[in-house]
Structure formats: structure tokens, C-alpha cells
Coordinates of C-alpha atoms in Angstrom, one line a residue:
Chain A
M1 CA 84.8 89.8 101.8
E2 CA 84.7 88.7 98.2
I3 CA 83.5 90.3 95.0
R4 CA 82.7 88.0 92.1
F5 CA 81.9 89.0 88.5
L6 CA 79.9 86.3 86.8
N7 CA 79.5 86.6 83.1
V8 CA 79.5 90.4 83.2
I9 CA 79.6 92.1 79.9
G10 CA 78.7 95.7 80.7
E11 CA 75.5 97.7 81.0
E12 CA 72.3 97.2 79.1
N13 CA 73.0 99.9 76.5
N14 CA 76.8 99.8 76.8
K15 CA 78.3 96.4 76.4
F16 CA 81.9 97.5 76.7
A17 CA 83.5 94.1 77.3
S18 CA 84.2 91.9 74.2
K19 CA 83.9 88.7 76.2
R20 CA 82.0 88.0 79.4
I21 CA 84.1 88.9 82.5
N22 CA 84.5 86.3 85.2
I23 CA 86.8 87.4 88.0
R24 CA 87.1 87.2 91.8
L25 CA 88.4 89.9 94.1
K26 CA 89.3 89.1 97.7
S27 CA 89.9 91.4 100.6
T28 CA 92.9 89.5 102.2
S29 CA 95.4 91.7 100.3
I30 CA 95.5 94.7 98.0
T31 CA 94.2 93.8 94.5
G32 CA 95.4 95.6 91.4
I33 CA 93.5 96.1 88.2
Y34 CA 95.4 96.9 85.0
G35 CA 94.4 97.5 81.4
D36 CA 91.8 98.8 79.0
L37 CA 88.7 98.0 81.0
L38 CA 90.2 99.5 84.2
E39 CA 88.0 102.6 84.0
R40 CA 84.8 100.6 83.5
I41 CA 85.0 98.6 86.7
P42 CA 84.3 101.5 89.2
S43 CA 81.2 102.5 87.2
L44 CA 79.9 98.9 87.4
L45 CA 80.6 98.6 91.1
T46 CA 79.4 102.0 92.3
R47 CA 76.6 103.2 90.0
K48 CA 74.4 100.3 90.9
K49 CA 72.9 100.5 87.4
E50 CA 71.5 97.5 85.7
Y51 CA 74.2 95.4 84.1
L52 CA 74.3 92.2 82.1
G53 CA 75.6 89.3 84.1
N54 CA 75.9 89.0 87.8
I55 CA 78.1 90.7 90.4
K56 CA 78.1 89.2 93.9
L57 CA 79.4 90.6 97.1
N58 CA 80.0 87.5 99.2
D59 CA 76.8 85.7 98.3
T60 CA 74.5 88.7 97.7
S61 CA 73.9 90.4 94.4
L62 CA 75.5 93.8 94.2
L63 CA 72.2 95.4 93.5
K64 CA 70.7 94.1 96.7
S65 CA 73.8 94.3 98.9
N66 CA 74.1 96.9 101.7
K67 CA 77.9 96.9 101.6
L68 CA 79.3 100.3 100.8
I69 CA 81.8 100.7 97.9
V70 CA 83.6 104.0 97.2
Y71 CA 85.6 105.1 94.2
I72 CA 88.4 107.5 94.7
G73 CA 89.3 109.1 91.3
K74 CA 92.5 110.7 90.2
L75 CA 93.4 113.9 91.9
H76 CA 92.6 116.8 89.6
K77 CA 91.9 120.5 89.8
D78 CA 88.2 120.0 90.3
T79 CA 88.5 117.4 93.0
F80 CA 87.7 119.8 95.7
L81 CA 84.7 122.1 95.5
T82 CA 85.1 124.4 98.5
R83 CA 87.8 126.5 100.2
T84 CA 88.7 124.6 103.3
V85 CA 89.0 121.0 104.4
S86 CA 86.2 121.6 106.9
D87 CA 83.9 122.8 104.2
E88 CA 84.7 119.7 102.1
F89 CA 83.7 117.5 105.0
Y90 CA 80.6 119.5 105.7
L91 CA 79.5 119.3 102.0
M92 CA 80.1 115.6 102.0
S93 CA 78.2 115.0 105.2
K94 CA 75.2 117.0 103.8
Y95 CA 75.3 115.0 100.6
L96 CA 75.4 111.8 102.5
K97 CA 72.8 113.0 105.0
I98 CA 74.9 112.3 108.0
N99 CA 73.3 113.7 111.1
D100 CA 74.9 116.4 113.2
K101 CA 75.5 114.1 116.2
E102 CA 77.6 111.7 114.2
Y103 CA 79.2 114.3 112.0
L104 CA 82.3 115.3 114.1
E105 CA 83.0 111.7 115.3
K106 CA 83.0 110.4 111.7
I107 CA 85.3 113.2 110.5
K108 CA 87.8 112.6 113.4
S109 CA 87.8 108.9 112.8
S110 CA 88.3 109.3 109.0
L111 CA 91.1 111.7 109.5
K112 CA 92.7 109.4 112.0
M113 CA 92.6 106.5 109.6
V114 CA 94.7 108.5 107.1
G115 CA 97.1 109.6 109.8
L116 CA 95.9 113.2 110.0
N117 CA 94.5 115.1 113.0
K118 CA 91.6 117.6 113.3
N119 CA 93.8 120.6 112.9
Y120 CA 93.7 119.8 109.2
L121 CA 90.0 120.9 109.2
K122 CA 91.1 124.6 109.4
R123 CA 93.4 124.3 106.4
E124 CA 92.6 125.9 103.1
I125 CA 92.8 123.4 100.2
K126 CA 95.2 125.6 98.3
T127 CA 97.8 125.3 101.1
L128 CA 97.8 121.5 101.0
S129 CA 100.6 119.6 99.3
R130 CA 99.5 117.0 96.7
S131 CA 100.0 114.1 99.1
E132 CA 98.0 115.9 101.8
K133 CA 95.2 116.5 99.2
R134 CA 95.3 112.8 98.4
L135 CA 95.0 111.9 102.1
I136 CA 92.1 114.3 102.5
Q137 CA 90.4 112.8 99.4
I138 CA 90.8 109.3 101.0
A139 CA 89.5 110.6 104.4
L140 CA 86.4 112.1 102.7
S141 CA 85.6 108.8 101.2
L142 CA 86.0 107.0 104.5
I143 CA 83.3 109.1 106.2
I144 CA 80.7 106.5 105.2
N145 CA 82.9 103.6 106.5
P146 CA 83.0 101.8 103.2
E147 CA 83.9 98.1 103.0
V148 CA 85.4 98.4 99.5
I149 CA 87.7 101.2 98.3
L150 CA 88.6 101.5 94.7
I151 CA 91.4 104.0 94.1
N152 CA 92.6 105.1 90.7
E153 CA 96.3 105.8 90.2
P154 CA 97.0 106.5 93.9
F155 CA 100.5 107.9 93.3
L156 CA 99.8 110.0 90.2
Y157 CA 101.6 113.4 90.4
L158 CA 103.4 112.4 93.6
T159 CA 107.1 112.2 94.0
K160 CA 108.6 108.9 95.4
D161 CA 109.3 110.7 98.7
N162 CA 105.8 111.8 99.3
R163 CA 104.2 108.5 98.1
F164 CA 105.2 107.0 101.4
S165 CA 102.2 108.3 103.5
I166 CA 99.7 107.2 100.8
K167 CA 101.3 103.8 100.6
K168 CA 101.1 103.4 104.4
V169 CA 97.4 104.4 104.5
L170 CA 96.4 102.0 101.8
L171 CA 98.3 99.1 103.5
D172 CA 96.6 100.1 106.8
L173 CA 93.2 100.2 105.3
C174 CA 93.7 96.7 104.0
N175 CA 95.6 95.1 106.9
K176 CA 94.6 97.0 110.0
Y177 CA 91.0 98.2 109.1
E178 CA 90.2 95.1 107.0
K179 CA 88.9 97.0 104.0
M180 CA 89.0 95.6 100.5
V181 CA 91.4 97.9 98.7
I182 CA 91.5 97.8 94.9
I183 CA 94.2 99.8 93.1
L184 CA 93.4 100.8 89.5
S185 CA 96.6 101.6 87.6
Q186 CA 98.2 101.5 84.2
D187 CA 101.6 101.7 85.9
V188 CA 103.1 98.2 86.3
N189 CA 105.7 99.5 88.8
V190 CA 102.9 100.7 91.1
L191 CA 101.1 97.4 90.8
Y192 CA 104.3 95.4 91.4
E193 CA 105.1 97.4 94.5
M194 CA 101.6 97.6 96.0
T195 CA 99.5 94.6 95.1
K196 CA 99.5 90.9 95.8
E197 CA 96.7 89.9 93.4
L198 CA 96.2 91.3 89.9
I199 CA 93.6 91.3 87.2
M200 CA 94.8 92.3 83.8
F201 CA 92.5 93.4 80.9
K202 CA 93.4 93.6 77.3
D203 CA 91.2 94.0 74.1
N204 CA 88.2 94.6 76.4
Q205 CA 88.4 91.2 78.0
V206 CA 90.3 89.5 80.9
L207 CA 93.8 88.7 79.9
A208 CA 95.0 87.2 83.1
S209 CA 94.4 87.2 86.8
G210 CA 96.3 85.8 89.7
N211 CA 99.4 86.5 91.9
T212 CA 101.0 89.8 91.0
N213 CA 104.6 88.6 91.3
F214 CA 103.9 85.6 89.2
L215 CA 102.2 87.7 86.4
L216 CA 104.6 90.6 86.4
K217 CA 107.7 88.5 86.5
D218 CA 106.6 86.6 83.4
T219 CA 108.5 88.8 81.0
A220 CA 107.7 86.7 78.0
F221 CA 104.0 86.9 78.7
L222 CA 104.2 90.7 79.2
E223 CA 106.3 91.3 76.1
K224 CA 103.9 89.1 74.0
N225 CA 101.0 91.3 75.2
K226 CA 102.9 94.6 74.8
I227 CA 102.8 95.3 78.5
N228 CA 105.7 97.1 80.2
V229 CA 107.9 95.0 82.4
P230 CA 108.3 96.5 85.9
D231 CA 111.7 98.3 86.1
L232 CA 113.1 96.1 88.9
V233 CA 112.0 92.9 87.0
L234 CA 113.6 94.2 83.8
F235 CA 116.8 95.0 85.6
N236 CA 117.1 91.4 86.8
K237 CA 116.2 90.0 83.4
I238 CA 118.9 92.0 81.6
A239 CA 121.4 91.0 84.3
L240 CA 120.6 87.4 83.5
T241 CA 121.7 88.0 79.9
Y242 CA 125.2 88.8 81.4
D243 CA 125.0 85.6 83.5
Q244 CA 124.3 87.6 86.6
K245 CA 121.6 86.1 88.8
L246 CA 120.2 88.7 91.2
P247 CA 117.6 88.1 93.9
D248 CA 114.2 89.8 93.6
Y249 CA 114.0 93.3 94.9
N250 CA 111.0 95.5 95.6
E251 CA 112.9 98.8 96.3
V252 CA 115.5 100.6 94.2
N253 CA 117.8 101.2 97.2
D254 CA 117.8 97.4 98.0
L255 CA 118.6 96.8 94.3
I256 CA 121.6 99.2 94.5
K257 CA 122.9 97.6 97.7
G258 CA 122.5 94.1 96.2
V259 CA 124.2 95.1 92.9
Y260 CA 127.1 96.7 94.9
Y261 CA 127.8 93.6 96.9
H262 CA 127.2 91.4 93.9
V263 CA 129.9 93.3 91.9
L264 CA 132.3 93.1 94.9
E265 CA 131.8 89.4 95.3
T266 CA 132.3 88.8 91.5
K267 CA 135.5 90.8 91.6
D268 CA 136.7 88.8 94.7
Q269 CA 136.0 85.6 92.9
A270 CA 137.8 86.8 89.8
Chain B
M1 CA 120.7 126.3 62.8
K2 CA 117.7 128.5 62.5
S3 CA 115.8 129.4 65.6
I4 CA 112.1 128.5 65.2
L5 CA 110.9 130.1 68.5
S6 CA 112.5 133.2 69.9
I7 CA 111.5 135.0 73.1
K8 CA 113.4 138.2 73.8
N9 CA 113.3 140.1 77.1
L10 CA 110.0 138.8 78.2
T11 CA 108.7 140.5 81.2
L12 CA 105.3 139.9 82.8
K13 CA 103.9 141.7 85.8
L14 CA 100.4 140.9 87.1
D15 CA 99.1 142.9 90.1
D16 CA 102.6 144.1 91.0
K17 CA 103.9 140.5 91.1
V18 CA 106.7 139.8 88.6
F19 CA 106.3 136.5 86.9
F20 CA 108.9 136.7 84.2
A21 CA 111.7 139.3 84.2
D22 CA 113.9 139.7 81.1
F23 CA 113.3 136.1 80.1
N24 CA 115.0 134.9 76.9
L25 CA 114.6 131.6 75.0
E26 CA 115.7 130.3 71.6
I27 CA 114.5 127.0 70.3
E28 CA 116.3 125.4 67.4
E29 CA 114.3 124.3 64.3
N30 CA 113.4 120.5 64.1
S31 CA 114.8 119.9 67.6
I32 CA 113.2 118.3 70.6
T33 CA 113.7 120.6 73.6
S34 CA 112.3 120.0 77.0
I35 CA 111.7 122.6 79.7
I36 CA 111.4 120.7 83.0
A37 CA 109.7 122.6 85.7
P38 CA 108.3 121.8 89.1
N39 CA 104.7 122.8 89.9
R40 CA 103.9 126.5 90.1
S41 CA 107.2 127.5 88.5
G42 CA 105.7 129.0 85.4
K43 CA 105.0 126.1 83.0
S44 CA 101.5 126.8 81.9
L45 CA 102.0 130.6 82.1
L46 CA 104.9 130.3 79.6
T47 CA 102.7 128.1 77.3
K48 CA 99.9 130.7 77.4
L49 CA 102.4 133.5 76.7
I50 CA 103.8 131.7 73.7
A51 CA 100.3 130.9 72.5
G52 CA 99.3 134.5 72.8
I53 CA 96.5 133.7 75.2
I54 CA 98.1 136.1 77.7
P55 CA 99.0 139.3 76.0
T56 CA 102.5 140.8 76.4
N57 CA 104.5 143.6 74.8
S58 CA 107.6 141.4 74.7
N59 CA 109.1 140.1 71.5
I60 CA 108.0 136.6 70.8
T61 CA 108.4 135.2 67.3
V62 CA 107.6 131.8 65.7
D63 CA 109.1 131.0 62.3
D64 CA 110.0 134.7 62.0
I65 CA 106.5 135.9 62.5
I66 CA 106.2 138.2 65.5
L67 CA 103.3 137.8 67.9
N68 CA 101.1 140.9 67.7
R69 CA 97.5 141.9 66.9
K70 CA 98.2 142.2 63.2
N71 CA 99.9 138.8 62.7
V72 CA 98.0 136.8 65.2
L73 CA 96.3 134.4 62.7
D74 CA 99.5 133.8 60.8
Y75 CA 101.4 133.3 64.1
I76 CA 98.9 131.0 65.7
T77 CA 98.7 128.6 62.7
K78 CA 102.4 128.0 63.2
I79 CA 101.8 126.6 66.6
G80 CA 100.1 123.4 68.0
I81 CA 99.5 123.2 71.7
V82 CA 98.6 120.1 73.7
T83 CA 97.7 120.3 77.4
N84 CA 96.8 117.6 79.9
D85 CA 93.2 118.9 80.3
L86 CA 91.4 115.8 79.0
N87 CA 88.1 117.1 80.4
Q88 CA 88.2 120.1 78.1
E89 CA 85.1 120.9 76.1
F90 CA 85.0 119.4 72.7
L91 CA 82.9 121.1 70.1
F92 CA 81.6 117.9 68.4
K93 CA 80.4 114.6 69.5
K94 CA 82.4 112.5 67.0
V95 CA 86.1 112.3 66.7
K96 CA 86.2 112.9 62.9
D97 CA 84.1 116.1 63.2
E98 CA 86.3 117.5 65.9
L99 CA 89.4 116.8 63.8
A100 CA 87.9 118.3 60.7
F101 CA 86.8 121.6 62.3
P102 CA 90.1 123.5 62.5
L103 CA 90.7 122.8 58.8
L104 CA 87.2 123.9 58.0
N105 CA 87.9 127.1 59.8
L106 CA 91.1 127.6 57.8
G107 CA 89.1 127.2 54.6
Y108 CA 90.4 123.9 53.4
P109 CA 88.3 122.2 50.7
E110 CA 86.3 119.1 51.9
H111 CA 88.4 116.5 50.0
K112 CA 91.6 117.9 51.5
I113 CA 90.0 117.8 55.0
N114 CA 89.0 114.2 54.7
K115 CA 92.4 113.2 53.4
R116 CA 94.2 115.0 56.2
V117 CA 91.9 113.6 58.9
L118 CA 92.5 110.1 57.7
E119 CA 96.2 110.7 57.4
I120 CA 96.7 111.9 60.9
A121 CA 94.3 109.3 62.4
N122 CA 96.3 106.6 60.6
Y123 CA 99.6 108.0 61.8
F124 CA 98.5 107.9 65.4
E125 CA 96.8 104.6 64.9
F126 CA 93.2 105.5 65.7
T127 CA 91.3 105.2 62.4
N128 CA 88.9 102.8 64.2
L129 CA 87.9 105.7 66.5
L130 CA 86.9 108.2 63.8
N131 CA 83.2 107.5 64.1
K132 CA 83.3 107.0 67.9
Q133 CA 81.8 109.5 70.3
I134 CA 84.5 111.5 72.1
I135 CA 82.8 111.0 75.4
K136 CA 83.4 107.3 75.1
L137 CA 87.2 107.6 74.5
T138 CA 89.7 106.3 77.1
T139 CA 92.3 108.6 78.6
F140 CA 95.0 107.5 76.0
E141 CA 92.6 107.8 73.1
K142 CA 91.6 111.3 74.2
Q143 CA 95.3 112.3 74.5
K144 CA 95.9 110.9 71.0
L145 CA 93.0 112.9 69.7
L146 CA 94.3 116.1 71.4
I147 CA 97.8 115.6 69.8
A148 CA 96.3 114.9 66.4
L149 CA 94.1 118.0 66.7
S150 CA 97.1 120.2 67.5
L151 CA 99.0 118.8 64.5
I152 CA 96.1 118.6 62.0
H153 CA 97.0 122.0 60.4
K154 CA 100.7 121.1 60.2
P155 CA 102.2 123.6 62.6
K156 CA 105.9 124.4 62.7
I157 CA 106.2 123.9 66.4
L158 CA 104.3 121.7 68.8
I159 CA 104.2 122.8 72.5
L160 CA 103.4 120.1 75.0
D161 CA 102.2 121.4 78.3
D162 CA 102.5 118.5 80.7
A163 CA 100.7 116.5 78.0
F164 CA 101.7 113.1 79.2
L165 CA 100.7 113.5 82.8
E166 CA 98.0 110.9 82.8
L167 CA 99.6 108.4 80.5
N168 CA 101.5 105.2 81.5
N169 CA 105.0 104.5 80.2
E170 CA 103.9 102.4 77.4
E171 CA 101.4 105.0 76.1
Q172 CA 103.9 107.8 76.7
S173 CA 106.7 106.0 74.7
F174 CA 104.3 105.4 71.8
L175 CA 103.4 109.1 71.5
L176 CA 107.0 110.3 72.0
E177 CA 108.4 108.0 69.3
K178 CA 105.6 109.1 66.9
L179 CA 106.4 112.7 67.6
K180 CA 110.1 112.2 67.3
E181 CA 109.6 110.8 63.8
L182 CA 107.7 114.0 62.9
T183 CA 110.8 116.2 63.7
K184 CA 112.3 114.7 60.4
E185 CA 109.4 116.3 58.6
N186 CA 110.0 119.9 59.8
L187 CA 108.3 119.8 63.2
T188 CA 109.9 121.2 66.3
I189 CA 108.9 120.0 69.7
L190 CA 108.9 122.0 72.9
N191 CA 108.0 119.7 75.8
I192 CA 107.2 121.8 78.9
T193 CA 106.8 119.2 81.6
S194 CA 107.2 118.1 85.2
K195 CA 107.7 114.5 84.2
L196 CA 111.3 113.8 83.6
D197 CA 110.8 110.5 81.9
T198 CA 109.2 112.3 78.9
T199 CA 112.5 114.0 78.2
Y200 CA 114.8 111.1 77.2
L201 CA 114.5 111.9 73.5
S202 CA 115.3 115.6 73.9
N203 CA 118.4 117.2 72.4
R204 CA 118.4 119.8 75.1
I205 CA 116.9 120.3 78.5
L206 CA 116.3 123.5 80.4
I207 CA 115.1 123.7 84.1
L208 CA 112.6 126.4 84.8
N209 CA 112.1 127.4 88.4
N210 CA 110.4 130.4 89.8
F211 CA 109.9 131.8 86.3
K212 CA 113.6 131.7 85.5
I213 CA 115.8 129.3 83.5
I214 CA 118.2 128.0 86.1
K215 CA 120.0 125.3 84.1
D216 CA 120.4 124.6 80.4
G217 CA 122.2 121.5 79.0
T218 CA 122.2 118.0 77.5
P219 CA 120.1 115.3 79.2
I220 CA 123.3 113.8 80.7
E221 CA 124.3 117.2 82.2
I222 CA 120.9 117.9 83.6
F223 CA 120.2 114.5 85.1
S224 CA 123.5 113.8 86.8
D225 CA 122.5 115.0 90.2
N226 CA 119.5 113.2 91.9
D227 CA 119.6 115.4 95.0
Y228 CA 119.4 118.6 93.0
L229 CA 116.4 117.3 91.0
K230 CA 114.7 116.0 94.2
E231 CA 115.2 119.4 95.9
L232 CA 113.3 121.0 93.0
G233 CA 110.5 118.5 93.6
F234 CA 110.9 116.2 90.6
N235 CA 110.1 112.6 90.6
I236 CA 113.3 110.8 89.6
P237 CA 112.7 108.2 86.9
F238 CA 114.1 104.7 87.6
L239 CA 116.9 104.8 85.1
I240 CA 118.2 108.2 86.3
D241 CA 117.8 107.2 89.9
V242 CA 119.7 103.9 89.4
S243 CA 122.4 105.5 87.3
N244 CA 123.2 108.2 89.8
K245 CA 123.2 105.7 92.7
L246 CA 125.5 103.3 90.9
K247 CA 127.7 106.3 89.9
F248 CA 127.9 107.2 93.6
Y249 CA 129.4 103.7 94.3
N250 CA 131.8 104.2 91.3
L251 CA 130.1 101.3 89.5
I252 CA 129.4 103.3 86.4
D253 CA 130.7 106.6 85.1
K254 CA 127.6 108.6 83.9
V255 CA 123.8 108.6 83.6
Y256 CA 122.4 106.2 81.1
F257 CA 119.1 106.4 79.3
D258 CA 119.0 102.8 78.2
L259 CA 119.0 100.0 80.8
Q260 CA 120.6 97.5 78.4
E261 CA 123.5 99.9 77.9
L262 CA 123.8 100.6 81.6
E263 CA 124.0 96.9 82.5
G264 CA 126.4 96.3 79.7
V265 CA 128.9 98.7 81.4
L266 CA 128.0 97.4 84.9
W267 CA 128.6 93.7 84.1
K268 CA 131.4 94.0 81.6

């Protein structure tokens, strides 16, 4: 699965991009989107409104394609409209006109994909933790079996400990269920941790696109464009100024272990 | 130092449930104080009590003006409040009209209103947005507008109620640095938040849990125990996390708030 933006500049009455956008998103790994046009991409991909330029899903125009794309917004107080998880699914199925025969099967399968069981249906929304709410939000969007999932700030309001379940679900959706997962985030640490490909916008145009590691380790490029350097990358960059070359780490605990042994080795050598 | 905000013996009971009992707080003038609080521990309720939105018989004063029915207008003009509710209803379509409205309400003449609107938009670097429709603003632009709106009448104290929740580090740092500068011009900042990385610039940090202050100290004192903060449900920022873990291995001696400084000690 591939999405291509060809000379896209916005909608007929809302040309939000300052230059025509030409980008390519692939489903082989999680893609990240960063920067000032981040919030515009979902509206283009899901509203199916007329836009200037061409967006293609594989070789078919987005407007003619039957592929389903869902957008999962940030979790906020109005995310859920009813009292229980079951009511939320019922409301969603009515909205999507899912027939009663398919209804239960689809719910069970959606919940399974996010690692939850049907006991959650009885739960009141107010009793759910933030990570559980996020998982239910993802499960609700999976009921239509979408091929593309756009998720905005997946870890917002979550502590590092309860990010784990969301991270696993997103990786599973991409690797196990072969969905195209696109993470929209202004947090370079999230993008560095979660994505393999990255599209960066700045000044309402494409700034760069390519391999996430390559882009987010280029500290000169990031600093020139006033973009935060990921914490783990910055740590290594500062270490270099003290003539300490550390390997790349993706987790804080690995960094700490690495630093510990590095300091011991340096002391031994001295 | 003078206390700009004073809460004495605050008690709040709603439907027989006690939310605050004999709660006291003094905030020093021109300081940056953070109250860090996990969810459902009383953050927004405290903000609403200070703002006078929820009435109380307790003694709350701002700049020596006590909050009561008689003083409410004088009291409220001493305060600016910013929340994270970016979907709140705005009264006007355009940014400049929204900014001008509080001053119009306070009876400012038109030339002064225009001057102040331009001044504050210039300070927060959004003069290019003054004629833009609010509905078309990005998250960061909306948050800048909300902060500018709360400061347009030059309050004595700015209360931030989880105001940076939806911002990234870069946007957050921009606003925090701008606000810090304003403390030199007679502004006090009370940052009530669940986001620990918004508190680095604070002179003092208090932990609010279950409607009680359970700890009060300097940033170094408050952030020196990852497990304690995690237990309370906080997300530990990278620098604090790394500092405490390196401290555990005796590689450094305290929590650092600057990575360059931390690595300077580590690699010396």
C-alpha cells in the first residue's frame, strides 16, 4: 500500500501549503509526520473533499478509492459521547450502518487487535485509565477494518510506563495486521522511538522526508531549522564534545547501562 | 518578600465530600512557583477557587485584595488565567478583536487598546496573526493567543492550569522563556501542572495530591526521587530520569536541569 501526494496544495478555498506537496507514504513501516502542516494531512485524507493536486492510493485517486482511512485524534474530554464502552461501540456501529449480524464479531475482533477482551464492553468510560481510553479509541476506529490509520500524538497525557500497551498495538497494526500506520506528532522523541520513515513540514511546505534515524540524527540540520534534537541523540552529541563516542540508543535504560560501562572502561584504561 | 497570593484555611466541602481542608498557600511576588499534581488531585479545582469561579468563605487574597462579592472586579483584574481548553468558545472571529475585548470592557480608550494589542502580539511574536480567523489557528497559535488574552490587562499574577499540555518541547520552551522575562516586570507566575518539564524555571515546586500539599521545596529537592514521582503518576522528563539513574550508579551527585552541565560532570 502506498499513498502519494502529487502537487497537492490544499483545498479549493483553503490553499494552506505555501508550495505544492509531493510526498510518498509506504505501509512497510510506521511513518511519522512532523511540523506545521501536520494537522492538515488528516483533513485531506479523510474528508474526501475536492483538493488541488492529486492524491493516489496505490494507483487510484483518493476520491475514487474504496480503501478506508481513519483518523484517531488526540484524546480529550469530549472523545467519548456515551457512558459505557458498549454504548460507544453501539453508537459507532449505528453511525457506520453496520448490520446487527456483523456487529458483535466486528467488536470482538477490534478489541482483540488492541489486546482487550469483551469484558471491557461493560466498563464505564469514567473507570478507564488514560491508556485504556486510548486503546478503546483505537478499537473503535478499527471496527470498519481500515487500511490506513492516522493517529495524532499517540502518547499524549500518558506516562512512559503506560505507553507500552499503545506502542505494542501500533507496532502490531503495522507489522502483524499490515495496516499503514501514520503517527502525527510534534514530539521528536516519539517520532525517533516509533517511526522508520519521516516527513517534516516547515513554513507550510515539505522540509524533508526520508529515513527517521537519518533525519533526526542530523543535529546541524535540526538546529538550523529550529527543531528539537531527540533527547537520546542530544546526549550522544554532547558526549562527543567531551571525546566520548557512545553507540546509538533507543531507550533511556540502555543509555544508562551503556554510560555506566563506558565510564568503567574509561577509568580502567586510565 | 511580599506575598502576592495568599490562601488561608481554605476548606471546601461539596455534597459532604471534603475537597480541601484547612489548605494554606503563600506565593511570593515576582516568583515562578509550580504546583505539580497528578490527575484528579485538585489542580483545576484550586484554579477555580483562586479565580473565584467556585465561591468559598475562605480567605483568599491577591495583591492584598480579598476575594469577596464587594471586591470581585478589583480582585479579578489582578489575575490572568490560562487553561488547556483550546476548544473554548471565543467571542470574536478575528484574533485582534478577541484581544481588544477585555480592554474595551475595562473602559480603555481605543488608541490605548490598539497599542496594547500590538504590544502583546509583538511580544509573543504573532503580529502576523492579528487579522487571522481564530478558527484557522494552529494549536500553538491558539495557546499563544490564550496567554496573550490573559495578560492583556497586565495582571499581577498569571495562573497556568496545565496550559502547556498540548504543546511540544520547542513551543513550551518558547512560552516559558517569554513568561520568565515578564517576572522582571512585576508578574508572578503560578504554574499548576501535571507536566514536570514545564517546571524547570521555577524557584519553588509544591506537590499537590488528594487536595493536600504533600511536599514543598526547590526543583532539586522535589525531583531527586524517580520512584516517588512515578508512584504519584507523573511522567518523568528525560533529564530528571537520566539524572536520577546516573545518581543511583554514583556517576553524578544530584539532579541536573541542563544536559550540558550534567555531561560536564559525568565526563570530567
